[in-house]
Tab-separated table of C-alpha atoms in Angstrom:
chain	number	residue	atom	x	y	z
A	1	MET	CA	-4.467	16.565	80.657
A	2	HIS	CA	-6.040	18.773	83.289
A	3	HIS	CA	-4.197	21.615	81.620
A	4	LEU	CA	-5.965	20.841	78.331
A	5	GLY	CA	-9.360	20.824	80.027
A	6	ALA	CA	-9.759	17.045	79.987
A	7	ARG	CA	-11.828	15.251	82.651
A	8	ILE	CA	-12.772	11.661	83.447
A	9	SER	CA	-16.432	11.141	82.531
A	10	ARG	CA	-16.879	7.472	83.428
A	11	ILE	CA	-14.998	4.796	85.370
A	12	ALA	CA	-15.671	1.071	85.482
A	13	PRO	CA	-13.334	-1.847	86.227
A	14	GLY	CA	-11.022	-2.049	83.217
A	15	ARG	CA	-12.634	0.858	81.353
A	16	VAL	CA	-12.245	4.627	81.613
A	17	HIS	CA	-13.766	7.432	79.511
A	18	ILE	CA	-12.100	10.851	79.235
A	19	VAL	CA	-13.710	13.908	77.685
A	20	LEU	CA	-11.707	16.715	76.075
A	21	PRO	CA	-13.663	19.850	75.088
A	22	SER	CA	-12.801	21.373	71.715
A	23	ARG	CA	-10.828	24.454	72.722
A	24	PRO	CA	-8.471	26.670	70.718
A	25	GLU	CA	-5.467	25.160	72.547
A	26	VAL	CA	-6.079	21.707	71.078
A	27	THR	CA	-7.517	22.542	67.661
A	28	GLN	CA	-5.765	23.275	64.393
A	29	HIS	CA	-6.531	26.180	62.073
A	30	ASN	CA	-9.291	24.108	60.445
A	31	GLY	CA	-11.108	23.408	63.741
A	32	PHE	CA	-10.026	19.772	63.990
A	33	ILE	CA	-8.619	18.549	67.269
A	34	HIS	CA	-4.897	17.887	66.813
A	35	ALA	CA	-3.720	14.290	66.219
A	36	GLY	CA	-1.251	14.685	69.077
A	37	ALA	CA	-3.981	15.710	71.521
A	38	THR	CA	-6.135	12.828	70.314
A	39	GLY	CA	-3.284	10.399	70.943
A	40	ALA	CA	-2.518	11.947	74.314
A	41	ILE	CA	-6.015	11.544	75.744
A	42	ALA	CA	-6.288	8.037	74.318
A	43	ASP	CA	-3.016	7.135	76.053
A	44	THR	CA	-4.292	8.636	79.303
A	45	ALA	CA	-7.614	6.783	79.123
A	46	GLY	CA	-5.800	3.469	78.670
A	47	GLY	CA	-3.471	4.128	81.591
A	48	PHE	CA	-6.382	4.949	83.910
A	49	ALA	CA	-8.309	1.882	82.712
A	50	ALA	CA	-5.407	-0.348	83.760
A	51	VAL	CA	-5.083	1.323	87.151
A	52	THR	CA	-8.721	0.498	87.993
A	53	LEU	CA	-7.716	-3.178	88.135
A	54	PHE	CA	-4.666	-2.766	90.379
A	55	PRO	CA	-4.104	-2.240	94.109
A	56	ASP	CA	-3.631	1.309	95.443
A	57	ASN	CA	0.179	1.235	95.490
A	58	ALA	CA	0.447	0.266	91.807
A	59	GLU	CA	0.902	2.716	88.975
A	60	VAL	CA	1.450	2.153	85.273
A	61	LEU	CA	3.856	3.589	82.744
A	62	THR	CA	3.202	3.571	79.022
A	63	VAL	CA	5.573	1.194	77.224
A	64	GLU	CA	4.209	2.067	73.778
A	65	TYR	CA	1.056	3.043	71.981
A	66	LYS	CA	-0.109	3.077	68.383
A	67	ILE	CA	-3.046	5.021	67.075
A	68	ASN	CA	-4.808	5.283	63.718
A	69	LEU	CA	-6.547	8.548	62.938
A	70	LEU	CA	-9.662	7.438	61.067
A	71	ALA	CA	-11.494	10.715	60.487
A	72	PRO	CA	-11.077	14.386	61.364
A	73	ALA	CA	-11.751	14.986	65.066
A	74	LEU	CA	-14.382	17.684	64.635
A	75	GLY	CA	-17.002	18.275	67.304
A	76	ASP	CA	-18.018	19.911	70.566
A	77	HIS	CA	-15.727	17.523	72.377
A	78	ILE	CA	-13.880	14.267	71.908
A	79	GLU	CA	-14.260	11.247	74.162
A	80	ALA	CA	-11.468	8.716	74.605
A	81	VAL	CA	-12.277	5.225	75.875
A	82	GLY	CA	-9.523	2.993	77.249
A	83	THR	CA	-10.398	-0.691	77.701
A	84	VAL	CA	-8.158	-3.351	79.209
A	85	LEU	CA	-7.841	-6.255	76.755
A	86	LYS	CA	-5.395	-8.266	78.840
A	87	PRO	CA	-4.338	-7.346	82.392
A	88	GLY	CA	-1.115	-8.732	83.749
A	89	ARG	CA	1.226	-8.683	86.719
A	90	THR	CA	3.895	-7.037	84.560
A	91	LEU	CA	2.325	-5.941	81.271
A	92	THR	CA	-1.204	-4.831	80.486
A	93	VAL	CA	-2.595	-4.266	76.985
A	94	CYS	CA	-5.421	-1.810	76.318
A	95	GLY	CA	-7.603	-0.993	73.347
A	96	LEU	CA	-8.064	2.720	72.698
A	97	GLU	CA	-10.960	4.422	70.950
A	98	VAL	CA	-11.633	8.106	70.404
A	99	PHE	CA	-15.020	9.484	69.394
A	100	ALA	CA	-15.865	12.987	68.222
A	101	VAL	CA	-19.204	14.141	69.623
A	102	GLN	CA	-21.225	16.843	67.837
A	103	ASP	CA	-24.791	17.660	68.900
A	104	GLY	CA	-24.986	14.321	70.714
A	105	ARG	CA	-23.847	12.271	67.699
A	106	ARG	CA	-20.774	10.084	68.279
A	107	LYS	CA	-18.343	9.182	65.530
A	108	LEU	CA	-15.252	6.953	65.849
A	109	VAL	CA	-12.287	9.132	64.849
A	110	ALA	CA	-9.314	7.166	66.179
A	111	ASN	CA	-8.520	3.607	67.198
A	112	GLY	CA	-5.416	2.331	68.888
A	113	GLN	CA	-3.617	-0.101	71.099
A	114	GLN	CA	-1.326	0.381	74.063
A	115	THR	CA	1.108	-1.611	76.212
A	116	LEU	CA	1.586	-0.579	79.852
A	117	ILE	CA	3.991	-1.756	82.532
A	118	ARG	CA	2.986	-1.915	86.172
A	119	VAL	CA	5.219	-0.249	88.723
A	120	THR	CA	4.960	-0.176	92.482
A	121	VAL	CA	5.041	3.229	94.082
A	122	PRO	CA	7.700	3.216	96.830
A	123	GLY	CA	6.583	4.091	100.340
A	124	GLN	CA	2.948	3.167	99.917
B	1	MET	CA	2.110	22.805	69.852
B	2	HIS	CA	2.644	26.548	70.015
B	3	HIS	CA	0.318	26.469	73.011
B	4	LEU	CA	2.667	24.029	74.787
B	5	GLY	CA	5.680	26.261	74.117
B	6	ALA	CA	7.124	24.084	71.341
B	7	ARG	CA	9.225	25.570	68.550
B	8	ILE	CA	11.023	24.296	65.458
B	9	SER	CA	14.759	24.321	66.138
B	10	ARG	CA	16.104	22.933	62.861
B	11	ILE	CA	14.800	22.268	59.346
B	12	ALA	CA	16.475	20.314	56.571
B	13	PRO	CA	14.960	18.474	53.590
B	14	GLY	CA	13.205	15.444	55.063
B	15	ARG	CA	14.170	16.234	58.660
B	16	VAL	CA	12.716	18.584	61.282
B	17	HIS	CA	13.657	19.099	64.945
B	18	ILE	CA	11.149	20.458	67.476
B	19	VAL	CA	12.042	21.574	70.985
B	20	LEU	CA	9.575	21.489	73.880
B	21	PRO	CA	10.684	23.160	77.124
B	22	SER	CA	9.891	21.303	80.339
B	23	ARG	CA	7.021	23.338	81.768
B	24	PRO	CA	4.415	22.497	84.419
B	25	GLU	CA	1.736	22.129	81.707
B	26	VAL	CA	3.478	19.128	80.138
B	27	THR	CA	5.062	17.448	83.156
B	28	GLN	CA	3.625	14.947	85.595
B	29	HIS	CA	3.844	15.168	89.385
B	30	ASN	CA	7.272	13.493	89.229
B	31	GLY	CA	8.762	16.060	86.815
B	32	PHE	CA	8.725	13.763	83.776
B	33	ILE	CA	7.289	15.086	80.549
B	34	HIS	CA	3.985	13.312	79.855
B	35	ALA	CA	3.940	10.389	77.384
B	36	GLY	CA	1.107	12.089	75.511
B	37	ALA	CA	3.106	15.298	75.069
B	38	THR	CA	6.108	13.258	73.960
B	39	GLY	CA	3.998	11.485	71.350
B	40	ALA	CA	2.382	14.735	70.236
B	41	ILE	CA	5.637	16.539	69.475
B	42	ALA	CA	7.068	13.444	67.773
B	43	ASP	CA	3.975	13.299	65.549
B	44	THR	CA	4.334	16.995	64.748
B	45	ALA	CA	8.044	16.698	63.904
B	46	GLY	CA	7.312	13.864	61.477
B	47	GLY	CA	4.517	15.802	59.765
B	48	PHE	CA	6.753	18.834	59.271
B	49	ALA	CA	9.610	16.654	57.989
B	50	ALA	CA	7.334	15.292	55.254
B	51	VAL	CA	6.106	18.766	54.285
B	52	THR	CA	9.686	19.914	53.603
B	53	LEU	CA	9.732	17.542	50.613
B	54	PHE	CA	6.434	18.624	49.056
B	55	PRO	CA	5.256	21.599	46.976
B	56	ASP	CA	3.629	24.560	48.720
B	57	ASN	CA	0.026	23.514	48.154
B	58	ALA	CA	0.536	20.096	49.744
B	59	GLU	CA	-0.201	19.288	53.365
B	60	VAL	CA	-0.094	16.015	55.259
B	61	LEU	CA	-2.449	14.298	57.664
B	62	THR	CA	-1.342	11.672	60.139
B	63	VAL	CA	-2.687	8.239	59.198
B	64	GLU	CA	-1.174	6.541	62.246
B	65	TYR	CA	1.780	6.663	64.561
B	66	LYS	CA	3.359	4.302	67.064
B	67	ILE	CA	5.776	5.306	69.763
B	68	ASN	CA	7.824	3.428	72.369
B	69	LEU	CA	8.652	5.280	75.553
B	70	LEU	CA	12.175	4.079	76.336
B	71	ALA	CA	13.087	6.116	79.405
B	72	PRO	CA	11.561	8.862	81.564
B	73	ALA	CA	11.560	12.190	79.698
B	74	LEU	CA	13.354	14.199	82.344
B	75	GLY	CA	15.334	17.296	81.413
B	76	ASP	CA	15.410	21.009	80.657
B	77	HIS	CA	13.657	20.303	77.404
B	78	ILE	CA	12.861	17.484	75.015
B	79	GLU	CA	13.772	17.500	71.337
B	80	ALA	CA	11.779	15.531	68.772
B	81	VAL	CA	13.349	14.623	65.453
B	82	GLY	CA	11.177	13.549	62.517
B	83	THR	CA	12.969	11.941	59.567
B	84	VAL	CA	11.387	10.851	56.299
B	85	LEU	CA	12.204	7.189	55.661
B	86	LYS	CA	10.177	6.866	52.468
B	87	PRO	CA	8.473	9.794	50.746
B	88	GLY	CA	5.596	9.095	48.385
B	89	ARG	CA	2.955	10.716	46.212
B	90	THR	CA	0.260	9.316	48.485
B	91	LEU	CA	1.871	7.926	51.640
B	92	THR	CA	5.029	8.992	53.446
B	93	VAL	CA	6.643	7.080	56.321
B	94	CYS	CA	8.736	8.837	58.964
B	95	GLY	CA	10.982	7.706	61.781
B	96	LEU	CA	10.448	9.552	65.063
B	97	GLU	CA	12.970	10.078	67.853
B	98	VAL	CA	12.649	12.047	71.056
B	99	PHE	CA	15.620	13.059	73.196
B	100	ALA	CA	15.603	14.520	76.700
B	101	VAL	CA	18.267	17.178	77.103
B	102	GLN	CA	19.665	17.997	80.539
B	103	ASP	CA	22.670	20.297	80.944
B	104	GLY	CA	23.558	19.746	77.285
B	105	ARG	CA	23.471	15.926	77.534
B	106	ARG	CA	21.066	14.197	75.112
B	107	LYS	CA	19.379	10.892	75.894
B	108	LEU	CA	17.019	8.947	73.605
B	109	VAL	CA	13.715	8.665	75.503
B	110	ALA	CA	11.264	7.658	72.775
B	111	ASN	CA	11.361	6.085	69.348
B	112	GLY	CA	8.548	5.716	66.873
B	113	GLN	CA	7.218	5.424	63.394
B	114	GLN	CA	4.511	7.305	61.531
B	115	THR	CA	2.479	7.065	58.331
B	116	LEU	CA	1.252	10.273	56.686
B	117	ILE	CA	-1.070	10.925	53.746
B	118	ARG	CA	-0.534	13.844	51.425
B	119	VAL	CA	-3.470	16.123	50.739
B	120	THR	CA	-3.724	19.072	48.371
B	121	VAL	CA	-4.961	22.270	49.889
B	122	PRO	CA	-7.836	23.618	47.779
B	123	GLY	CA	-7.451	27.091	46.308
B	124	GLN	CA	-3.665	27.197	46.405
C	1	MET	CA	-0.661	-18.969	53.693
C	2	HIS	CA	-1.834	-21.959	51.705
C	3	HIS	CA	1.689	-23.280	52.131
C	4	LEU	CA	1.312	-23.112	55.924
C	5	GLY	CA	-1.981	-25.008	55.799
C	6	ALA	CA	-4.173	-21.974	56.432
C	7	ARG	CA	-7.727	-21.755	55.099
C	8	ILE	CA	-10.571	-19.246	55.190
C	9	SER	CA	-13.237	-20.533	57.585
C	10	ARG	CA	-15.801	-17.718	57.405
C	11	ILE	CA	-16.501	-14.702	55.180
C	12	ALA	CA	-18.929	-11.874	55.798
C	13	PRO	CA	-18.919	-8.289	54.495
C	14	GLY	CA	-16.022	-6.599	56.286
C	15	ARG	CA	-15.017	-9.679	58.294
C	16	VAL	CA	-12.942	-12.763	57.457
C	17	HIS	CA	-11.817	-15.670	59.655
C	18	ILE	CA	-8.723	-17.729	58.818
C	19	VAL	CA	-7.776	-20.983	60.522
C	20	LEU	CA	-4.186	-22.204	60.820
C	21	PRO	CA	-3.695	-25.749	62.152
C	22	SER	CA	-0.888	-26.234	64.646
C	23	ARG	CA	1.754	-27.992	62.563
C	24	PRO	CA	5.480	-28.488	63.150
C	25	GLU	CA	6.250	-25.895	60.446
C	26	VAL	CA	4.671	-23.059	62.423
C	27	THR	CA	5.399	-24.101	66.003
C	28	GLN	CA	8.439	-23.479	68.167
C	29	HIS	CA	10.268	-26.089	70.214
C	30	ASN	CA	7.789	-25.498	73.067
C	31	GLY	CA	4.720	-26.189	70.915
C	32	PHE	CA	3.607	-22.571	70.685
C	33	ILE	CA	2.717	-21.189	67.286
C	34	HIS	CA	5.400	-18.698	66.235
C	35	ALA	CA	4.743	-14.955	66.713
C	36	GLY	CA	5.635	-14.392	63.076
C	37	ALA	CA	3.080	-16.927	61.866
C	38	THR	CA	0.483	-15.392	64.191
C	39	GLY	CA	1.173	-11.951	62.721
C	40	ALA	CA	1.147	-13.296	59.180
C	41	ILE	CA	-2.294	-14.876	59.379
C	42	ALA	CA	-3.688	-11.834	61.195
C	43	ASP	CA	-2.362	-9.608	58.382
C	44	THR	CA	-3.919	-11.921	55.793
C	45	ALA	CA	-7.309	-11.994	57.537
C	46	GLY	CA	-7.398	-8.180	57.604
C	47	GLY	CA	-6.517	-7.911	53.923
C	48	PHE	CA	-9.265	-10.340	52.933
C	49	ALA	CA	-11.782	-8.551	55.171
C	50	ALA	CA	-11.124	-5.300	53.285
C	51	VAL	CA	-11.444	-6.967	49.894
C	52	THR	CA	-14.966	-8.185	50.734
C	53	LEU	CA	-16.104	-4.549	50.625
C	54	PHE	CA	-14.514	-3.625	47.304
C	55	PRO	CA	-15.359	-4.252	43.621
C	56	ASP	CA	-13.759	-7.195	41.810
C	57	ASN	CA	-10.924	-5.239	40.208
C	58	ALA	CA	-9.685	-3.841	43.533
C	59	GLU	CA	-6.953	-5.381	45.616
C	60	VAL	CA	-5.273	-4.184	48.796
C	61	LEU	CA	-1.681	-3.914	49.923
C	62	THR	CA	-0.655	-3.795	53.555
C	63	VAL	CA	0.695	-0.355	54.483
C	64	GLU	CA	1.510	-1.371	58.053
C	65	TYR	CA	0.346	-3.599	60.861
C	66	LYS	CA	0.953	-3.788	64.588
C	67	ILE	CA	0.240	-6.772	66.759
C	68	ASN	CA	0.416	-7.489	70.487
C	69	LEU	CA	1.060	-11.073	71.520
C	70	LEU	CA	-1.108	-11.460	74.627
C	71	ALA	CA	-0.608	-15.114	75.509
C	72	PRO	CA	1.183	-18.178	74.108
C	73	ALA	CA	-0.567	-19.464	70.987
C	74	LEU	CA	-1.024	-23.036	72.133
C	75	GLY	CA	-3.812	-25.175	70.731
C	76	ASP	CA	-5.123	-27.458	68.007
C	77	HIS	CA	-5.316	-24.464	65.709
C	78	ILE	CA	-5.360	-20.699	65.754
C	79	GLU	CA	-8.077	-18.581	64.228
C	80	ALA	CA	-7.412	-15.049	62.983
C	81	VAL	CA	-10.299	-12.611	62.584
C	82	GLY	CA	-9.888	-9.477	60.482
C	83	THR	CA	-12.598	-6.811	60.854
C	84	VAL	CA	-12.848	-3.585	58.888
C	85	LEU	CA	-13.040	-0.653	61.305
C	86	LYS	CA	-13.055	2.065	58.654
C	87	PRO	CA	-13.256	1.371	54.924
C	88	GLY	CA	-12.062	4.034	52.509
C	89	ARG	CA	-11.486	4.802	48.854
C	90	THR	CA	-7.749	4.993	49.509
C	91	LEU	CA	-7.033	3.646	53.012
C	92	THR	CA	-8.831	1.012	55.046
C	93	VAL	CA	-8.168	0.262	58.709
C	94	CYS	CA	-8.807	-3.192	60.194
C	95	GLY	CA	-8.836	-4.635	63.667
C	96	LEU	CA	-7.042	-7.978	64.023
C	97	GLU	CA	-7.679	-10.693	66.592
C	98	VAL	CA	-6.118	-14.119	66.920
C	99	PHE	CA	-7.579	-16.892	69.073
C	100	ALA	CA	-6.008	-20.176	70.054
C	101	VAL	CA	-8.519	-22.997	70.031
C	102	GLN	CA	-7.976	-26.102	72.153
C	103	ASP	CA	-10.705	-28.729	72.548
C	104	GLY	CA	-13.284	-26.178	71.386
C	105	ARG	CA	-12.215	-23.493	73.900
C	106	ARG	CA	-11.197	-20.152	72.355
C	107	LYS	CA	-8.671	-17.824	73.971
C	108	LEU	CA	-7.573	-14.409	72.653
C	109	VAL	CA	-3.807	-14.672	72.092
C	110	ALA	CA	-3.085	-11.644	69.896
C	111	ASN	CA	-4.695	-8.317	69.073
C	112	GLY	CA	-3.653	-5.864	66.412
C	113	GLN	CA	-4.422	-3.137	63.972
C	114	GLN	CA	-3.668	-2.740	60.281
C	115	THR	CA	-3.699	-0.081	57.566
C	116	LEU	CA	-4.307	-1.140	53.965
C	117	ILE	CA	-4.179	0.764	50.684
C	118	ARG	CA	-6.532	-0.043	47.823
C	119	VAL	CA	-5.038	-0.648	44.420
C	120	THR	CA	-6.750	-1.286	41.112
C	121	VAL	CA	-5.645	-4.350	39.230
C	122	PRO	CA	-4.765	-3.352	35.660
C	123	GLY	CA	-6.622	-5.045	32.831
C	124	GLN	CA	-9.668	-6.059	34.851
D	1	MET	CA	11.957	-19.727	60.053
D	2	HIS	CA	14.149	-22.687	59.223
D	3	HIS	CA	11.108	-24.133	57.499
D	4	LEU	CA	10.932	-21.085	55.220
D	5	GLY	CA	14.615	-21.382	54.305
D	6	ALA	CA	15.760	-18.488	56.467
D	7	ARG	CA	19.268	-18.380	57.949
D	8	ILE	CA	21.269	-16.034	60.143
D	9	SER	CA	23.843	-14.254	57.990
D	10	ARG	CA	25.523	-12.003	60.560
D	11	ILE	CA	25.657	-11.680	64.350
D	12	ALA	CA	27.097	-8.834	66.394
D	13	PRO	CA	26.260	-7.673	69.938
D	14	GLY	CA	22.789	-6.113	69.676
D	15	ARG	CA	22.439	-6.730	65.939
D	16	VAL	CA	21.425	-9.780	63.891
D	17	HIS	CA	20.885	-10.183	60.131
D	18	ILE	CA	18.624	-12.904	58.713
D	19	VAL	CA	18.403	-13.821	55.046
D	20	LEU	CA	15.290	-15.332	53.455
D	21	PRO	CA	15.637	-16.583	49.872
D	22	SER	CA	12.774	-15.769	47.523
D	23	ARG	CA	11.027	-19.117	47.171
D	24	PRO	CA	7.531	-20.003	45.961
D	25	GLU	CA	6.449	-20.729	49.550
D	26	VAL	CA	6.898	-17.096	50.613
D	27	THR	CA	6.009	-15.229	47.423
D	28	GLN	CA	2.665	-14.087	46.108
D	29	HIS	CA	1.360	-14.617	42.552
D	30	ASN	CA	3.190	-11.417	41.487
D	31	GLY	CA	6.596	-12.599	42.753
D	32	PHE	CA	6.681	-10.300	45.786
D	33	ILE	CA	7.586	-11.776	49.129
D	34	HIS	CA	4.472	-11.832	51.323
D	35	ALA	CA	3.988	-9.058	53.923
D	36	GLY	CA	3.460	-11.705	56.584
D	37	ALA	CA	6.770	-13.415	55.789
D	38	THR	CA	8.500	-10.029	55.787
D	39	GLY	CA	7.074	-9.263	59.225
D	40	ALA	CA	7.942	-12.725	60.508
D	41	ILE	CA	11.636	-12.557	59.648
D	42	ALA	CA	11.872	-8.996	60.954
D	43	ASP	CA	10.359	-10.159	64.257
D	44	THR	CA	12.828	-13.051	64.393
D	45	ALA	CA	15.844	-10.834	63.663
D	46	GLY	CA	14.858	-8.482	66.503
D	47	GLY	CA	14.415	-11.338	68.960
D	48	PHE	CA	17.846	-12.773	68.143
D	49	ALA	CA	19.456	-9.313	68.373
D	50	ALA	CA	18.163	-8.977	71.932
D	51	VAL	CA	19.366	-12.437	72.925
D	52	THR	CA	22.954	-11.549	71.930
D	53	LEU	CA	23.032	-9.142	74.888
D	54	PHE	CA	21.702	-11.541	77.517
D	55	PRO	CA	23.148	-14.436	79.538
D	56	ASP	CA	22.692	-17.995	78.277
D	57	ASN	CA	19.665	-18.826	80.399
D	58	ALA	CA	17.681	-15.849	79.159
D	59	GLU	CA	15.218	-15.953	76.279
D	60	VAL	CA	12.881	-13.322	74.915
D	61	LEU	CA	9.232	-13.316	73.932
D	62	THR	CA	7.739	-10.796	71.532
D	63	VAL	CA	5.376	-8.423	73.340
D	64	GLU	CA	4.414	-6.568	70.168
D	65	TYR	CA	5.773	-5.447	66.839
D	66	LYS	CA	4.747	-2.941	64.207
D	67	ILE	CA	5.977	-2.901	60.655
D	68	ASN	CA	5.525	-0.564	57.687
D	69	LEU	CA	5.782	-2.124	54.237
D	70	LEU	CA	7.523	0.599	52.234
D	71	ALA	CA	7.965	-1.046	48.842
D	72	PRO	CA	7.297	-4.417	47.199
D	73	ALA	CA	9.727	-7.052	48.484
D	74	LEU	CA	11.013	-8.184	45.107
D	75	GLY	CA	14.466	-9.723	44.788
D	76	ASP	CA	16.688	-12.772	44.987
D	77	HIS	CA	16.337	-12.675	48.727
D	78	ILE	CA	15.319	-10.383	51.555
D	79	GLU	CA	17.524	-9.511	54.494
D	80	ALA	CA	16.074	-8.520	57.860
D	81	VAL	CA	18.196	-6.581	60.334
D	82	GLY	CA	17.214	-6.391	64.000
D	83	THR	CA	18.990	-3.774	66.118
D	84	VAL	CA	18.589	-3.255	69.854
D	85	LEU	CA	17.636	0.372	70.520
D	86	LYS	CA	17.237	-0.008	74.269
D	87	PRO	CA	18.127	-3.171	76.190
D	88	GLY	CA	16.555	-3.726	79.591
D	89	ARG	CA	16.270	-6.180	82.457
D	90	THR	CA	12.564	-6.611	81.690
D	91	LEU	CA	11.796	-4.978	78.337
D	92	THR	CA	13.986	-4.520	75.276
D	93	VAL	CA	13.087	-2.402	72.245
D	94	CYS	CA	14.461	-3.161	68.777
D	95	GLY	CA	14.430	-1.412	65.440
D	96	LEU	CA	13.618	-3.637	62.471
D	97	GLU	CA	14.636	-3.148	58.852
D	98	VAL	CA	14.057	-5.376	55.855
D	99	PHE	CA	15.941	-4.996	52.578
D	100	ALA	CA	15.208	-6.657	49.248
D	101	VAL	CA	18.405	-7.654	47.478
D	102	GLN	CA	18.471	-8.053	43.707
D	103	ASP	CA	21.743	-8.557	41.818
D	104	GLY	CA	23.643	-7.215	44.831
D	105	ARG	CA	21.564	-4.017	45.105
D	106	ARG	CA	19.860	-3.450	48.464
D	107	LYS	CA	16.596	-1.568	48.850
D	108	LEU	CA	14.769	-0.831	52.110
D	109	VAL	CA	11.338	-2.468	51.798
D	110	ALA	CA	10.090	-2.518	55.390
D	111	ASN	CA	10.796	-0.720	58.636
D	112	GLY	CA	9.483	-1.535	62.070
D	113	GLN	CA	9.762	-1.524	65.805
D	114	GLN	CA	9.420	-4.277	68.380
D	115	THR	CA	9.066	-4.721	72.140
D	116	LEU	CA	10.429	-7.888	73.758
D	117	ILE	CA	10.203	-9.263	77.285
D	118	ARG	CA	13.031	-11.232	78.820
D	119	VAL	CA	12.233	-14.572	80.385
D	120	THR	CA	14.467	-16.959	82.269
D	121	VAL	CA	14.523	-20.509	81.035
D	122	PRO	CA	13.849	-22.857	83.970
D	123	GLY	CA	16.475	-25.469	84.737
D	124	GLN	CA	19.402	-23.713	83.086
């Protein structure tokens, strides 16, 4: 994510926003941000959202995610929002949204859902 | 994809293989290839698999995809295989598989499904 | 749906609620409403929600749906809510929620997402 | 399932087939078997497939499933096949296929994927 230029823009308990600038590395020939990159930052936003609710020695792994691409991701940047729908000791389910932002206008371009499993980091 | 070092390793009608070498840009601190990168190359393999069945002026857009991460993607490279399950004039459905390859041994690390919509490229 | 005792409880443009009473036919030995029945009424609610936005001679077919079961569906009845996230000439995407209702208290027990394709009914 | 007339037609380790006869209760006005019923028997076949690999005191709950409806489910009966792709102590992932069978000819009408969680039945 860091490699793609993504950064966390907002953190709250159970919700994390990630911003990905529209750069040549993540755009297709037509200027749209690639579906794979859109899915990747959505997945990351959901994982971070879950982690906000857990103790320091807990991490999460993605079990699965599903994403619908609703409109071309065209803009200055895209913003992924991960929101915990149901936290759990073992499994956590997140809603995923991705917005394209152009000149301050936000448009929903992808919507998804994700299942995460909590793992304890050894030695912490 | 090109940016991540991915390349097509095999093309047949309705099936495309893409190889992604394990590089620092796509791996996490623990050496595993990132779930987002895994999903992204699976999505790409499915899109290319569909295109092999269509005339030259047809492209596809991803409507949605869903992927289960079955095991850590640890290896020299990962290989995504997209296979058309049901081609269509409007919608095409693909199966997605991702294998991690270490010292020539292949292990299934992700499995998914994808819906694509066919679009005609103007002016071709 | 009718066969299972389901009925539409609320219709608005782009949103439909369906209620399914907890009957022996749809419950498991432990009293929970079956995951399959939960998915089925969620799918139906989404399809009806899309149809509210279309002209009379348009119908929809389900392309795909995905649903997470968040908690046991235990209650007097369950209520599925389908909400159009993105309507389209060809494809429409809906969000799906299912609540279990016990003594007037509502609990989210399933959350999903659905892709529909619009079809024109011949002869209308 | 029993209520809908479904029955298990084949059991092997990690694979279960379920047959659902085409009856008025599960068909739409056009004679097609309902998407919700198709999803429900696919979900059931996957759950049973997982259970074949576990000890007697283990059950499974559906975490989530996703299904693509590929073609109208028109036939004498439909047959759902659940196949374990990856068994696990906590999570198990299954592939789901549904075939419509008419006069002995089988056609793939739905394809899906499912995540299950293993639970231990108390007192066994």
